[in-house]
């Protein structure tokens, strides 16, 4: 069976939902004739036409506003931000309007905002940020970040079918660096369920996105030393799968919280709070956070490598934690 890349998995998922449901349409900058900055919408204009594949002006606020209006009127828009960094230009529309419609008057907003995020592509401070936390912190939004091609397809399909706004974060480094054989039939991945990507008994690494692969590499390197690592892939950042988080913490009694986002205010702090509040008696060592430093993402390849969390760093911290 042929393997499918992460980016192609997302493209297939959107395509299949557009075939399945005529209310689904895509909208964003350069997505029609050009096929999108990363070619996620390639071929969709020819297949679905200009009424369902809509090029927009360079205005994230207008894209989100138009998408929200379309959702209120019964459509299911899938909006593309060329880079997640630029979502800040639509922040007001996302957080002060789309996210609050259900609370204010019971109005569903079945809208997906796709956002290519993350570093390790040498894109510098304006094209490499991890912007999840303001949206995780906004009631009314769901936030998703798949780590595998299987999850990318299943989660984009589930997000399109959901009746609330979903921020769908796609790690750019994974677009063409990971691939796998996918089922031929229709499937979805639930939006609120984490997955154990590797079973282990000594230390749990709780993570998401590209960092899942960093954690798995570290686990492989630690196995010959007799250190058994469990890797929990959150998949959905809001709502969090608290049951799986606490289950893995209680199982191994030692936890590393790993994310690519900067340390202060990152998801690791919230995860630490959940574990400290509900599983403290099970812990045999301190909760360890591994994240990027509180600086902009460097453009220099050498500096970016030093900035991003690495398997080397995870291995060192895991060795340290295993000695408790």
PDB file of C-alpha atoms in Angstrom:
ATOM      1  CA  UNK A   1       0.000   0.000   0.000  1.00  0.00           C
ATOM      2  CA  UNK A   2       1.375   3.421  -0.989  1.00  0.00           C
ATOM      3  CA  UNK A   3       2.323   5.769   1.822  1.00  0.00           C
ATOM      4  CA  UNK A   4       0.706   9.177   2.174  1.00  0.00           C
ATOM      5  CA  UNK A   5       2.450  12.292   3.429  1.00  0.00           C
ATOM      6  CA  UNK A   6       1.064  14.443   6.241  1.00  0.00           C
ATOM      7  CA  UNK A   7       0.233  17.282   3.834  1.00  0.00           C
ATOM      8  CA  UNK A   8      -1.452  14.964   1.348  1.00  0.00           C
ATOM      9  CA  UNK A   9      -3.444  13.387   4.171  1.00  0.00           C
ATOM     10  CA  UNK A  10      -4.880  16.814   5.037  1.00  0.00           C
ATOM     11  CA  UNK A  11      -5.636  17.487   1.365  1.00  0.00           C
ATOM     12  CA  UNK A  12      -7.405  14.143   1.034  1.00  0.00           C
ATOM     13  CA  UNK A  13      -9.430  14.735   4.184  1.00  0.00           C
ATOM     14  CA  UNK A  14     -10.706  18.113   2.991  1.00  0.00           C
ATOM     15  CA  UNK A  15     -11.361  16.764  -0.518  1.00  0.00           C
ATOM     16  CA  UNK A  16     -13.385  13.842   0.828  1.00  0.00           C
ATOM     17  CA  UNK A  17     -15.478  16.112   3.040  1.00  0.00           C
ATOM     18  CA  UNK A  18     -16.177  18.416   0.088  1.00  0.00           C
ATOM     19  CA  UNK A  19     -17.301  15.399  -1.913  1.00  0.00           C
ATOM     20  CA  UNK A  20     -19.458  14.175   0.982  1.00  0.00           C
ATOM     21  CA  UNK A  21     -21.082  17.485   1.952  1.00  0.00           C
ATOM     22  CA  UNK A  22     -21.877  20.293  -0.487  1.00  0.00           C
ATOM     23  CA  UNK A  23     -21.954  22.830   2.343  1.00  0.00           C
ATOM     24  CA  UNK A  24     -18.176  22.451   2.836  1.00  0.00           C
ATOM     25  CA  UNK A  25     -16.045  25.022   1.013  1.00  0.00           C
ATOM     26  CA  UNK A  26     -12.493  26.380   1.291  1.00  0.00           C
ATOM     27  CA  UNK A  27     -11.382  29.985   1.428  1.00  0.00           C
ATOM     28  CA  UNK A  28      -8.061  31.789   1.855  1.00  0.00           C
ATOM     29  CA  UNK A  29      -5.152  33.562   0.236  1.00  0.00           C
ATOM     30  CA  UNK A  30      -3.857  31.990  -3.009  1.00  0.00           C
ATOM     31  CA  UNK A  31      -5.734  28.733  -2.413  1.00  0.00           C
ATOM     32  CA  UNK A  32      -7.594  28.545  -5.729  1.00  0.00           C
ATOM     33  CA  UNK A  33      -5.497  29.076  -8.867  1.00  0.00           C
ATOM     34  CA  UNK A  34      -2.176  28.659  -7.021  1.00  0.00           C
ATOM     35  CA  UNK A  35      -3.369  25.727  -4.904  1.00  0.00           C
ATOM     36  CA  UNK A  36      -2.245  27.170  -1.571  1.00  0.00           C
ATOM     37  CA  UNK A  37       1.153  28.136  -0.207  1.00  0.00           C
ATOM     38  CA  UNK A  38       1.832  24.489   0.712  1.00  0.00           C
ATOM     39  CA  UNK A  39      -0.392  22.986  -2.045  1.00  0.00           C
ATOM     40  CA  UNK A  40      -3.014  21.635   0.346  1.00  0.00           C
ATOM     41  CA  UNK A  41      -5.800  22.855  -1.963  1.00  0.00           C
ATOM     42  CA  UNK A  42      -4.125  21.840  -5.218  1.00  0.00           C
ATOM     43  CA  UNK A  43      -6.665  20.680  -7.810  1.00  0.00           C
ATOM     44  CA  UNK A  44      -9.705  21.726  -5.786  1.00  0.00           C
ATOM     45  CA  UNK A  45     -10.609  24.680  -8.009  1.00  0.00           C
ATOM     46  CA  UNK A  46     -10.785  22.423 -11.058  1.00  0.00           C
ATOM     47  CA  UNK A  47     -12.895  19.832  -9.251  1.00  0.00           C
ATOM     48  CA  UNK A  48     -15.239  21.978  -7.146  1.00  0.00           C
ATOM     49  CA  UNK A  49     -15.308  25.349  -8.913  1.00  0.00           C
ATOM     50  CA  UNK A  50     -14.864  28.942  -7.842  1.00  0.00           C
ATOM     51  CA  UNK A  51     -17.979  29.039  -5.656  1.00  0.00           C
ATOM     52  CA  UNK A  52     -16.452  26.449  -3.295  1.00  0.00           C
ATOM     53  CA  UNK A  53     -12.748  27.306  -3.665  1.00  0.00           C
ATOM     54  CA  UNK A  54     -12.482  31.017  -2.940  1.00  0.00           C
ATOM     55  CA  UNK A  55      -9.405  33.219  -3.212  1.00  0.00           C
ATOM     56  CA  UNK A  56      -9.442  36.137  -0.782  1.00  0.00           C
ATOM     57  CA  UNK A  57      -7.637  39.444  -0.263  1.00  0.00           C
ATOM     58  CA  UNK A  58      -4.674  39.563   2.132  1.00  0.00           C
ATOM     59  CA  UNK A  59      -6.839  40.142   5.194  1.00  0.00           C
ATOM     60  CA  UNK A  60      -7.092  37.480   7.880  1.00  0.00           C
ATOM     61  CA  UNK A  61      -9.743  39.500   9.691  1.00  0.00           C
ATOM     62  CA  UNK A  62     -11.899  39.548   6.549  1.00  0.00           C
ATOM     63  CA  UNK A  63     -11.351  35.821   5.948  1.00  0.00           C
ATOM     64  CA  UNK A  64     -12.484  34.885   9.451  1.00  0.00           C
ATOM     65  CA  UNK A  65     -15.355  37.361   9.408  1.00  0.00           C
ATOM     66  CA  UNK A  66     -16.644  36.070   6.071  1.00  0.00           C
ATOM     67  CA  UNK A  67     -16.177  32.474   7.217  1.00  0.00           C
ATOM     68  CA  UNK A  68     -18.117  33.095  10.408  1.00  0.00           C
ATOM     69  CA  UNK A  69     -20.952  34.672   8.462  1.00  0.00           C
ATOM     70  CA  UNK A  70     -21.025  31.726   6.077  1.00  0.00           C
ATOM     71  CA  UNK A  71     -21.145  29.301   9.019  1.00  0.00           C
ATOM     72  CA  UNK A  72     -24.053  31.199  10.576  1.00  0.00           C
ATOM     73  CA  UNK A  73     -25.877  30.794   7.269  1.00  0.00           C
ATOM     74  CA  UNK A  74     -25.507  27.014   7.176  1.00  0.00           C
ATOM     75  CA  UNK A  75     -22.211  26.452   5.362  1.00  0.00           C
ATOM     76  CA  UNK A  76     -19.068  24.709   6.646  1.00  0.00           C
ATOM     77  CA  UNK A  77     -16.076  26.886   5.739  1.00  0.00           C
ATOM     78  CA  UNK A  78     -12.502  25.641   5.901  1.00  0.00           C
ATOM     79  CA  UNK A  79     -10.283  28.720   6.117  1.00  0.00           C
ATOM     80  CA  UNK A  80      -6.568  28.707   5.355  1.00  0.00           C
ATOM     81  CA  UNK A  81      -4.126  31.040   7.048  1.00  0.00           C
ATOM     82  CA  UNK A  82      -0.922  31.007   4.984  1.00  0.00           C
ATOM     83  CA  UNK A  83       1.073  30.930   8.219  1.00  0.00           C
ATOM     84  CA  UNK A  84      -0.245  30.548  11.753  1.00  0.00           C
ATOM     85  CA  UNK A  85       1.683  33.684  12.745  1.00  0.00           C
ATOM     86  CA  UNK A  86      -0.724  35.813  10.705  1.00  0.00           C
ATOM     87  CA  UNK A  87      -3.775  34.635  12.644  1.00  0.00           C
ATOM     88  CA  UNK A  88      -3.074  37.535  14.994  1.00  0.00           C
ATOM     89  CA  UNK A  89      -4.564  39.801  12.319  1.00  0.00           C
ATOM     90  CA  UNK A  90      -7.867  37.945  12.707  1.00  0.00           C
ATOM     91  CA  UNK A  91      -7.674  37.552  16.490  1.00  0.00           C
ATOM     92  CA  UNK A  92     -10.627  39.792  17.254  1.00  0.00           C
ATOM     93  CA  UNK A  93     -12.936  37.991  14.828  1.00  0.00           C
ATOM     94  CA  UNK A  94     -11.833  34.582  16.147  1.00  0.00           C
ATOM     95  CA  UNK A  95     -11.900  35.201  19.884  1.00  0.00           C
ATOM     96  CA  UNK A  96     -14.485  37.937  20.338  1.00  0.00           C
ATOM     97  CA  UNK A  97     -17.024  36.775  17.800  1.00  0.00           C
ATOM     98  CA  UNK A  98     -16.690  33.256  16.371  1.00  0.00           C
ATOM     99  CA  UNK A  99     -15.723  31.685  19.703  1.00  0.00           C
ATOM    100  CA  UNK A 100     -18.596  33.320  21.594  1.00  0.00           C
ATOM    101  CA  UNK A 101     -21.549  32.828  19.252  1.00  0.00           C
ATOM    102  CA  UNK A 102     -22.771  29.607  20.881  1.00  0.00           C
ATOM    103  CA  UNK A 103     -22.514  31.129  24.364  1.00  0.00           C
ATOM    104  CA  UNK A 104     -24.210  34.381  23.391  1.00  0.00           C
ATOM    105  CA  UNK A 105     -27.222  33.063  21.493  1.00  0.00           C
ATOM    106  CA  UNK A 106     -26.764  29.338  20.893  1.00  0.00           C
ATOM    107  CA  UNK A 107     -25.443  29.777  17.360  1.00  0.00           C
ATOM    108  CA  UNK A 108     -23.270  26.966  16.034  1.00  0.00           C
ATOM    109  CA  UNK A 109     -20.177  28.010  14.052  1.00  0.00           C
ATOM    110  CA  UNK A 110     -19.070  24.903  12.093  1.00  0.00           C
ATOM    111  CA  UNK A 111     -15.822  26.474  10.860  1.00  0.00           C
ATOM    112  CA  UNK A 112     -12.253  25.216  10.642  1.00  0.00           C
ATOM    113  CA  UNK A 113      -9.278  27.574  10.608  1.00  0.00           C
ATOM    114  CA  UNK A 114      -6.228  25.780   9.214  1.00  0.00           C
ATOM    115  CA  UNK A 115      -2.915  27.255  10.307  1.00  0.00           C
ATOM    116  CA  UNK A 116       0.581  26.030   9.314  1.00  0.00           C
ATOM    117  CA  UNK A 117       2.655  26.442  12.485  1.00  0.00           C
ATOM    118  CA  UNK A 118       6.035  25.597  13.966  1.00  0.00           C
ATOM    119  CA  UNK A 119       9.717  25.892  13.240  1.00  0.00           C
ATOM    120  CA  UNK A 120      12.676  23.863  11.990  1.00  0.00           C
ATOM    121  CA  UNK A 121      12.128  25.269   8.502  1.00  0.00           C
ATOM    122  CA  UNK A 122      14.438  28.297   8.929  1.00  0.00           C
ATOM    123  CA  UNK A 123      11.507  30.671   8.480  1.00  0.00           C
ATOM    124  CA  UNK A 124      12.489  33.180  11.141  1.00  0.00           C
ATOM    125  CA  UNK A 125      10.348  34.958  13.737  1.00  0.00           C
ATOM    126  CA  UNK A 126       7.327  35.702  11.509  1.00  0.00           C
ATOM    127  CA  UNK A 127       6.848  32.275   9.913  1.00  0.00           C
ATOM    128  CA  UNK A 128       7.779  29.785  12.649  1.00  0.00           C
ATOM    129  CA  UNK A 129       5.754  30.548  15.750  1.00  0.00           C
ATOM    130  CA  UNK A 130       3.650  28.172  17.808  1.00  0.00           C
ATOM    131  CA  UNK A 131       0.539  30.210  18.515  1.00  0.00           C
ATOM    132  CA  UNK A 132      -1.736  27.690  20.210  1.00  0.00           C
ATOM    133  CA  UNK A 133      -2.045  29.094  23.716  1.00  0.00           C
ATOM    134  CA  UNK A 134      -4.169  32.239  23.148  1.00  0.00           C
ATOM    135  CA  UNK A 135      -6.707  30.000  21.404  1.00  0.00           C
ATOM    136  CA  UNK A 136      -6.465  27.204  23.988  1.00  0.00           C
ATOM    137  CA  UNK A 137      -7.272  29.892  26.542  1.00  0.00           C
ATOM    138  CA  UNK A 138     -10.365  31.099  24.636  1.00  0.00           C
ATOM    139  CA  UNK A 139     -13.606  29.359  25.681  1.00  0.00           C
ATOM    140  CA  UNK A 140     -15.631  28.272  22.660  1.00  0.00           C
ATOM    141  CA  UNK A 141     -12.703  27.177  20.511  1.00  0.00           C
ATOM    142  CA  UNK A 142     -11.333  23.699  19.928  1.00  0.00           C
ATOM    143  CA  UNK A 143      -7.619  23.423  19.157  1.00  0.00           C
ATOM    144  CA  UNK A 144      -6.081  20.467  17.329  1.00  0.00           C
ATOM    145  CA  UNK A 145      -2.511  19.587  16.322  1.00  0.00           C
ATOM    146  CA  UNK A 146      -1.902  16.190  14.681  1.00  0.00           C
ATOM    147  CA  UNK A 147       1.505  14.501  14.679  1.00  0.00           C
ATOM    148  CA  UNK A 148       0.919  11.759  12.094  1.00  0.00           C
ATOM    149  CA  UNK A 149      -0.560  11.468   8.620  1.00  0.00           C
ATOM    150  CA  UNK A 150      -3.294   9.153   9.926  1.00  0.00           C
ATOM    151  CA  UNK A 151      -4.311  11.653  12.581  1.00  0.00           C
ATOM    152  CA  UNK A 152      -3.992  14.607  10.213  1.00  0.00           C
ATOM    153  CA  UNK A 153      -6.606  13.116   7.897  1.00  0.00           C
ATOM    154  CA  UNK A 154      -8.879  11.796  10.624  1.00  0.00           C
ATOM    155  CA  UNK A 155      -8.761  14.995  12.655  1.00  0.00           C
ATOM    156  CA  UNK A 156      -9.366  17.363   9.723  1.00  0.00           C
ATOM    157  CA  UNK A 157     -12.437  15.351   8.776  1.00  0.00           C
ATOM    158  CA  UNK A 158     -13.702  15.345  12.369  1.00  0.00           C
ATOM    159  CA  UNK A 159     -13.010  19.091  12.621  1.00  0.00           C
ATOM    160  CA  UNK A 160     -15.024  19.846   9.476  1.00  0.00           C
ATOM    161  CA  UNK A 161     -17.959  17.817  10.822  1.00  0.00           C
ATOM    162  CA  UNK A 162     -17.839  19.531  14.229  1.00  0.00           C
ATOM    163  CA  UNK A 163     -20.361  22.268  14.957  1.00  0.00           C
ATOM    164  CA  UNK A 164     -17.967  24.577  16.827  1.00  0.00           C
ATOM    165  CA  UNK A 165     -14.980  26.554  15.521  1.00  0.00           C
ATOM    166  CA  UNK A 166     -11.787  24.509  15.374  1.00  0.00           C
ATOM    167  CA  UNK A 167      -8.233  25.870  15.157  1.00  0.00           C
ATOM    168  CA  UNK A 168      -6.423  23.183  13.158  1.00  0.00           C
ATOM    169  CA  UNK A 169      -2.658  23.561  13.562  1.00  0.00           C
ATOM    170  CA  UNK A 170      -0.473  21.839  10.975  1.00  0.00           C
ATOM    171  CA  UNK A 171       3.248  21.563  11.652  1.00  0.00           C
ATOM    172  CA  UNK A 172       5.070  22.664   8.513  1.00  0.00           C
ATOM    173  CA  UNK A 173       8.107  20.478   9.181  1.00  0.00           C
ATOM    174  CA  UNK A 174       5.862  17.407   9.173  1.00  0.00           C
ATOM    175  CA  UNK A 175       4.194  18.218   5.846  1.00  0.00           C
ATOM    176  CA  UNK A 176       6.546  16.080   3.790  1.00  0.00           C
ATOM    177  CA  UNK A 177       8.834  14.523   6.396  1.00  0.00           C
ATOM    178  CA  UNK A 178       6.340  11.960   7.756  1.00  0.00           C
ATOM    179  CA  UNK A 179       4.207   9.508   5.820  1.00  0.00           C
ATOM    180  CA  UNK A 180       2.312   6.275   6.351  1.00  0.00           C
ATOM    181  CA  UNK A 181      -0.189   3.957   4.706  1.00  0.00           C
ATOM    182  CA  UNK A 182      -3.743   5.158   5.323  1.00  0.00           C
ATOM    183  CA  UNK A 183      -7.023   3.225   5.342  1.00  0.00           C
ATOM    184  CA  UNK A 184      -8.934   3.375   2.082  1.00  0.00           C
ATOM    185  CA  UNK A 185     -12.320   3.853   3.724  1.00  0.00           C
ATOM    186  CA  UNK A 186     -13.838   6.827   5.509  1.00  0.00           C
ATOM    187  CA  UNK A 187     -12.610   7.400   9.061  1.00  0.00           C
ATOM    188  CA  UNK A 188     -12.337  10.176  11.625  1.00  0.00           C
ATOM    189  CA  UNK A 189     -10.280  10.701  14.785  1.00  0.00           C
ATOM    190  CA  UNK A 190     -12.161  12.072  17.828  1.00  0.00           C
ATOM    191  CA  UNK A 191     -11.290  15.634  18.778  1.00  0.00           C
ATOM    192  CA  UNK A 192     -10.924  15.029  22.512  1.00  0.00           C
ATOM    193  CA  UNK A 193      -8.904  11.815  22.744  1.00  0.00           C
ATOM    194  CA  UNK A 194      -5.128  11.538  23.242  1.00  0.00           C
ATOM    195  CA  UNK A 195      -3.183   8.485  22.056  1.00  0.00           C
ATOM    196  CA  UNK A 196      -0.256   6.563  23.519  1.00  0.00           C
ATOM    197  CA  UNK A 197       2.239   6.448  20.665  1.00  0.00           C
ATOM    198  CA  UNK A 198       4.687   4.299  22.620  1.00  0.00           C
ATOM    199  CA  UNK A 199       4.086   2.191  25.722  1.00  0.00           C
ATOM    200  CA  UNK A 200       6.561   2.557  28.587  1.00  0.00           C
ATOM    201  CA  UNK A 201       6.922   2.063  32.319  1.00  0.00           C
ATOM    202  CA  UNK A 202       9.560   4.463  33.728  1.00  0.00           C
ATOM    203  CA  UNK A 203       8.868   7.992  32.425  1.00  0.00           C
ATOM    204  CA  UNK A 204       5.942   9.535  30.553  1.00  0.00           C
ATOM    205  CA  UNK A 205       6.531  12.216  27.924  1.00  0.00           C
ATOM    206  CA  UNK A 206       3.359  14.187  27.242  1.00  0.00           C
ATOM    207  CA  UNK A 207       3.571  16.162  24.033  1.00  0.00           C
ATOM    208  CA  UNK A 208       2.003  16.984  20.650  1.00  0.00           C
ATOM    209  CA  UNK A 209       2.815  17.937  17.056  1.00  0.00           C
ATOM    210  CA  UNK A 210       6.390  17.582  15.826  1.00  0.00           C
ATOM    211  CA  UNK A 211       7.600  17.036  19.385  1.00  0.00           C
ATOM    212  CA  UNK A 212       5.920  13.598  19.337  1.00  0.00           C
ATOM    213  CA  UNK A 213       8.598  12.505  16.877  1.00  0.00           C
ATOM    214  CA  UNK A 214      11.339  14.113  18.977  1.00  0.00           C
ATOM    215  CA  UNK A 215      10.032  12.207  22.003  1.00  0.00           C
ATOM    216  CA  UNK A 216       9.916   8.917  20.083  1.00  0.00           C
ATOM    217  CA  UNK A 217      13.516   9.397  18.917  1.00  0.00           C
ATOM    218  CA  UNK A 218      14.616  10.037  22.495  1.00  0.00           C
ATOM    219  CA  UNK A 219      12.712   6.958  23.674  1.00  0.00           C
ATOM    220  CA  UNK A 220      14.504   4.774  21.123  1.00  0.00           C
ATOM    221  CA  UNK A 221      17.873   6.078  22.300  1.00  0.00           C
ATOM    222  CA  UNK A 222      17.049   5.536  25.974  1.00  0.00           C
ATOM    223  CA  UNK A 223      15.717   1.995  25.599  1.00  0.00           C
ATOM    224  CA  UNK A 224      19.175   0.333  25.442  1.00  0.00           C
ATOM    225  CA  UNK A 225      19.995   2.062  28.743  1.00  0.00           C
ATOM    226  CA  UNK A 226      17.053   0.375  30.419  1.00  0.00           C
ATOM    227  CA  UNK A 227      14.931   3.530  30.590  1.00  0.00           C
ATOM    228  CA  UNK A 228      11.406   2.778  29.348  1.00  0.00           C
ATOM    229  CA  UNK A 229       9.624   5.837  27.961  1.00  0.00           C
ATOM    230  CA  UNK A 230       5.889   6.186  27.378  1.00  0.00           C
ATOM    231  CA  UNK A 231       4.907   8.833  24.808  1.00  0.00           C
ATOM    232  CA  UNK A 232       1.423  10.348  25.037  1.00  0.00           C
ATOM    233  CA  UNK A 233       0.355  12.357  21.978  1.00  0.00           C
ATOM    234  CA  UNK A 234      -2.330  14.831  23.054  1.00  0.00           C
ATOM    235  CA  UNK A 235      -3.616  15.377  19.483  1.00  0.00           C
ATOM    236  CA  UNK A 236      -6.264  17.812  20.789  1.00  0.00           C
ATOM    237  CA  UNK A 237      -5.108  20.682  22.995  1.00  0.00           C
ATOM    238  CA  UNK A 238      -8.603  21.920  23.801  1.00  0.00           C
ATOM    239  CA  UNK A 239     -10.497  20.082  25.113  1.00  0.00           C
ATOM    240  CA  UNK A 240      -7.661  18.195  26.811  1.00  0.00           C
ATOM    241  CA  UNK A 241      -7.965  14.470  27.427  1.00  0.00           C
ATOM    242  CA  UNK A 242      -7.411  14.756  31.180  1.00  0.00           C
ATOM    243  CA  UNK A 243      -8.121  11.074  31.797  1.00  0.00           C
ATOM    244  CA  UNK A 244      -5.252   9.962  29.539  1.00  0.00           C
ATOM    245  CA  UNK A 245      -2.917  12.594  31.007  1.00  0.00           C
ATOM    246  CA  UNK A 246      -3.559  11.397  34.553  1.00  0.00           C
ATOM    247  CA  UNK A 247      -3.492   7.735  33.550  1.00  0.00           C
ATOM    248  CA  UNK A 248       0.027   7.935  32.114  1.00  0.00           C
ATOM    249  CA  UNK A 249       1.272  10.051  35.049  1.00  0.00           C
ATOM    250  CA  UNK A 250      -0.052   7.492  37.544  1.00  0.00           C
ATOM    251  CA  UNK A 251       1.385   4.638  35.501  1.00  0.00           C
ATOM    252  CA  UNK A 252       5.023   5.783  35.372  1.00  0.00           C
ATOM    253  CA  UNK A 253       5.141   8.282  38.299  1.00  0.00           C
ATOM    254  CA  UNK A 254       7.601  10.488  36.404  1.00  0.00           C
ATOM    255  CA  UNK A 255       6.584  12.977  33.736  1.00  0.00           C
ATOM    256  CA  UNK A 256       8.268  15.174  31.133  1.00  0.00           C
ATOM    257  CA  UNK A 257       6.078  17.864  29.562  1.00  0.00           C
ATOM    258  CA  UNK A 258       7.462  18.631  26.105  1.00  0.00           C
ATOM    259  CA  UNK A 259       6.359  21.321  23.660  1.00  0.00           C
ATOM    260  CA  UNK A 260       7.902  23.472  20.953  1.00  0.00           C
ATOM    261  CA  UNK A 261       6.170  26.640  22.130  1.00  0.00           C
ATOM    262  CA  UNK A 262       8.056  28.977  24.456  1.00  0.00           C
ATOM    263  CA  UNK A 263       8.240  27.975  28.114  1.00  0.00           C
ATOM    264  CA  UNK A 264       6.393  30.751  29.940  1.00  0.00           C
ATOM    265  CA  UNK A 265       2.642  30.430  29.500  1.00  0.00           C
ATOM    266  CA  UNK A 266       3.011  27.286  27.419  1.00  0.00           C
ATOM    267  CA  UNK A 267       0.768  24.240  27.662  1.00  0.00           C
ATOM    268  CA  UNK A 268       3.310  22.506  29.893  1.00  0.00           C
ATOM    269  CA  UNK A 269       2.295  24.740  32.781  1.00  0.00           C
ATOM    270  CA  UNK A 270      -1.369  23.749  32.463  1.00  0.00           C
ATOM    271  CA  UNK A 271      -0.457  20.071  32.182  1.00  0.00           C
ATOM    272  CA  UNK A 272       1.735  20.374  35.269  1.00  0.00           C
ATOM    273  CA  UNK A 273      -1.155  21.948  37.155  1.00  0.00           C
ATOM    274  CA  UNK A 274      -3.528  19.125  36.212  1.00  0.00           C
ATOM    275  CA  UNK A 275      -1.052  16.446  37.290  1.00  0.00           C
ATOM    276  CA  UNK A 276      -0.013  18.227  40.494  1.00  0.00           C
ATOM    277  CA  UNK A 277      -3.637  18.733  41.505  1.00  0.00           C
ATOM    278  CA  UNK A 278      -4.973  15.275  40.670  1.00  0.00           C
ATOM    279  CA  UNK A 279      -2.010  12.845  40.673  1.00  0.00           C
ATOM    280  CA  UNK A 280       0.509  14.336  43.101  1.00  0.00           C
ATOM    281  CA  UNK A 281       0.561  11.271  45.369  1.00  0.00           C
ATOM    282  CA  UNK A 282       1.685   9.107  42.453  1.00  0.00           C
ATOM    283  CA  UNK A 283       4.755  11.181  41.549  1.00  0.00           C
ATOM    284  CA  UNK A 284       8.262   9.925  42.323  1.00  0.00           C
ATOM    285  CA  UNK A 285      10.070  12.946  40.927  1.00  0.00           C
ATOM    286  CA  UNK A 286       9.583  16.566  39.888  1.00  0.00           C
ATOM    287  CA  UNK A 287       7.495  17.475  36.863  1.00  0.00           C
ATOM    288  CA  UNK A 288       9.950  18.454  34.128  1.00  0.00           C
ATOM    289  CA  UNK A 289       9.128  20.980  31.396  1.00  0.00           C
ATOM    290  CA  UNK A 290      11.102  21.063  28.153  1.00  0.00           C
ATOM    291  CA  UNK A 291      10.243  23.925  25.810  1.00  0.00           C
ATOM    292  CA  UNK A 292      11.735  26.702  23.716  1.00  0.00           C
ATOM    293  CA  UNK A 293      13.269  29.729  25.478  1.00  0.00           C
ATOM    294  CA  UNK A 294      11.243  32.912  25.820  1.00  0.00           C
ATOM    295  CA  UNK A 295      12.604  34.579  22.696  1.00  0.00           C
ATOM    296  CA  UNK A 296      11.441  35.029  19.103  1.00  0.00           C
ATOM    297  CA  UNK A 297      12.294  32.141  16.768  1.00  0.00           C
ATOM    298  CA  UNK A 298      15.772  32.807  15.309  1.00  0.00           C
ATOM    299  CA  UNK A 299      16.264  32.935  11.552  1.00  0.00           C
ATOM    300  CA  UNK A 300      19.807  31.558  11.668  1.00  0.00           C
ATOM    301  CA  UNK A 301      19.818  27.783  11.156  1.00  0.00           C
ATOM    302  CA  UNK A 302      22.385  27.316  13.925  1.00  0.00           C
ATOM    303  CA  UNK A 303      20.481  29.484  16.399  1.00  0.00           C
ATOM    304  CA  UNK A 304      17.149  27.880  15.490  1.00  0.00           C
ATOM    305  CA  UNK A 305      18.610  24.448  16.183  1.00  0.00           C
ATOM    306  CA  UNK A 306      19.738  25.649  19.611  1.00  0.00           C
ATOM    307  CA  UNK A 307      16.337  27.279  20.231  1.00  0.00           C
ATOM    308  CA  UNK A 308      14.146  24.266  19.462  1.00  0.00           C
ATOM    309  CA  UNK A 309      13.737  21.375  21.917  1.00  0.00           C
ATOM    310  CA  UNK A 310      15.768  18.397  20.701  1.00  0.00           C
ATOM    311  CA  UNK A 311      16.030  14.660  21.285  1.00  0.00           C
ATOM    312  CA  UNK A 312      19.450  15.280  22.870  1.00  0.00           C
ATOM    313  CA  UNK A 313      17.872  17.574  25.434  1.00  0.00           C
ATOM    314  CA  UNK A 314      15.050  15.123  26.148  1.00  0.00           C
ATOM    315  CA  UNK A 315      17.566  12.289  26.621  1.00  0.00           C
ATOM    316  CA  UNK A 316      19.598  14.351  29.112  1.00  0.00           C
ATOM    317  CA  UNK A 317      16.521  15.342  31.120  1.00  0.00           C
ATOM    318  CA  UNK A 318      15.140  11.798  31.093  1.00  0.00           C
ATOM    319  CA  UNK A 319      18.435  10.413  32.414  1.00  0.00           C
ATOM    320  CA  UNK A 320      18.385  13.008  35.170  1.00  0.00           C
ATOM    321  CA  UNK A 321      14.770  12.275  36.074  1.00  0.00           C
ATOM    322  CA  UNK A 322      15.318   8.499  36.065  1.00  0.00           C
ATOM    323  CA  UNK A 323      17.827   8.857  38.929  1.00  0.00           C
ATOM    324  CA  UNK A 324      15.155  10.129  41.363  1.00  0.00           C
TER     325      UNK A 324
END
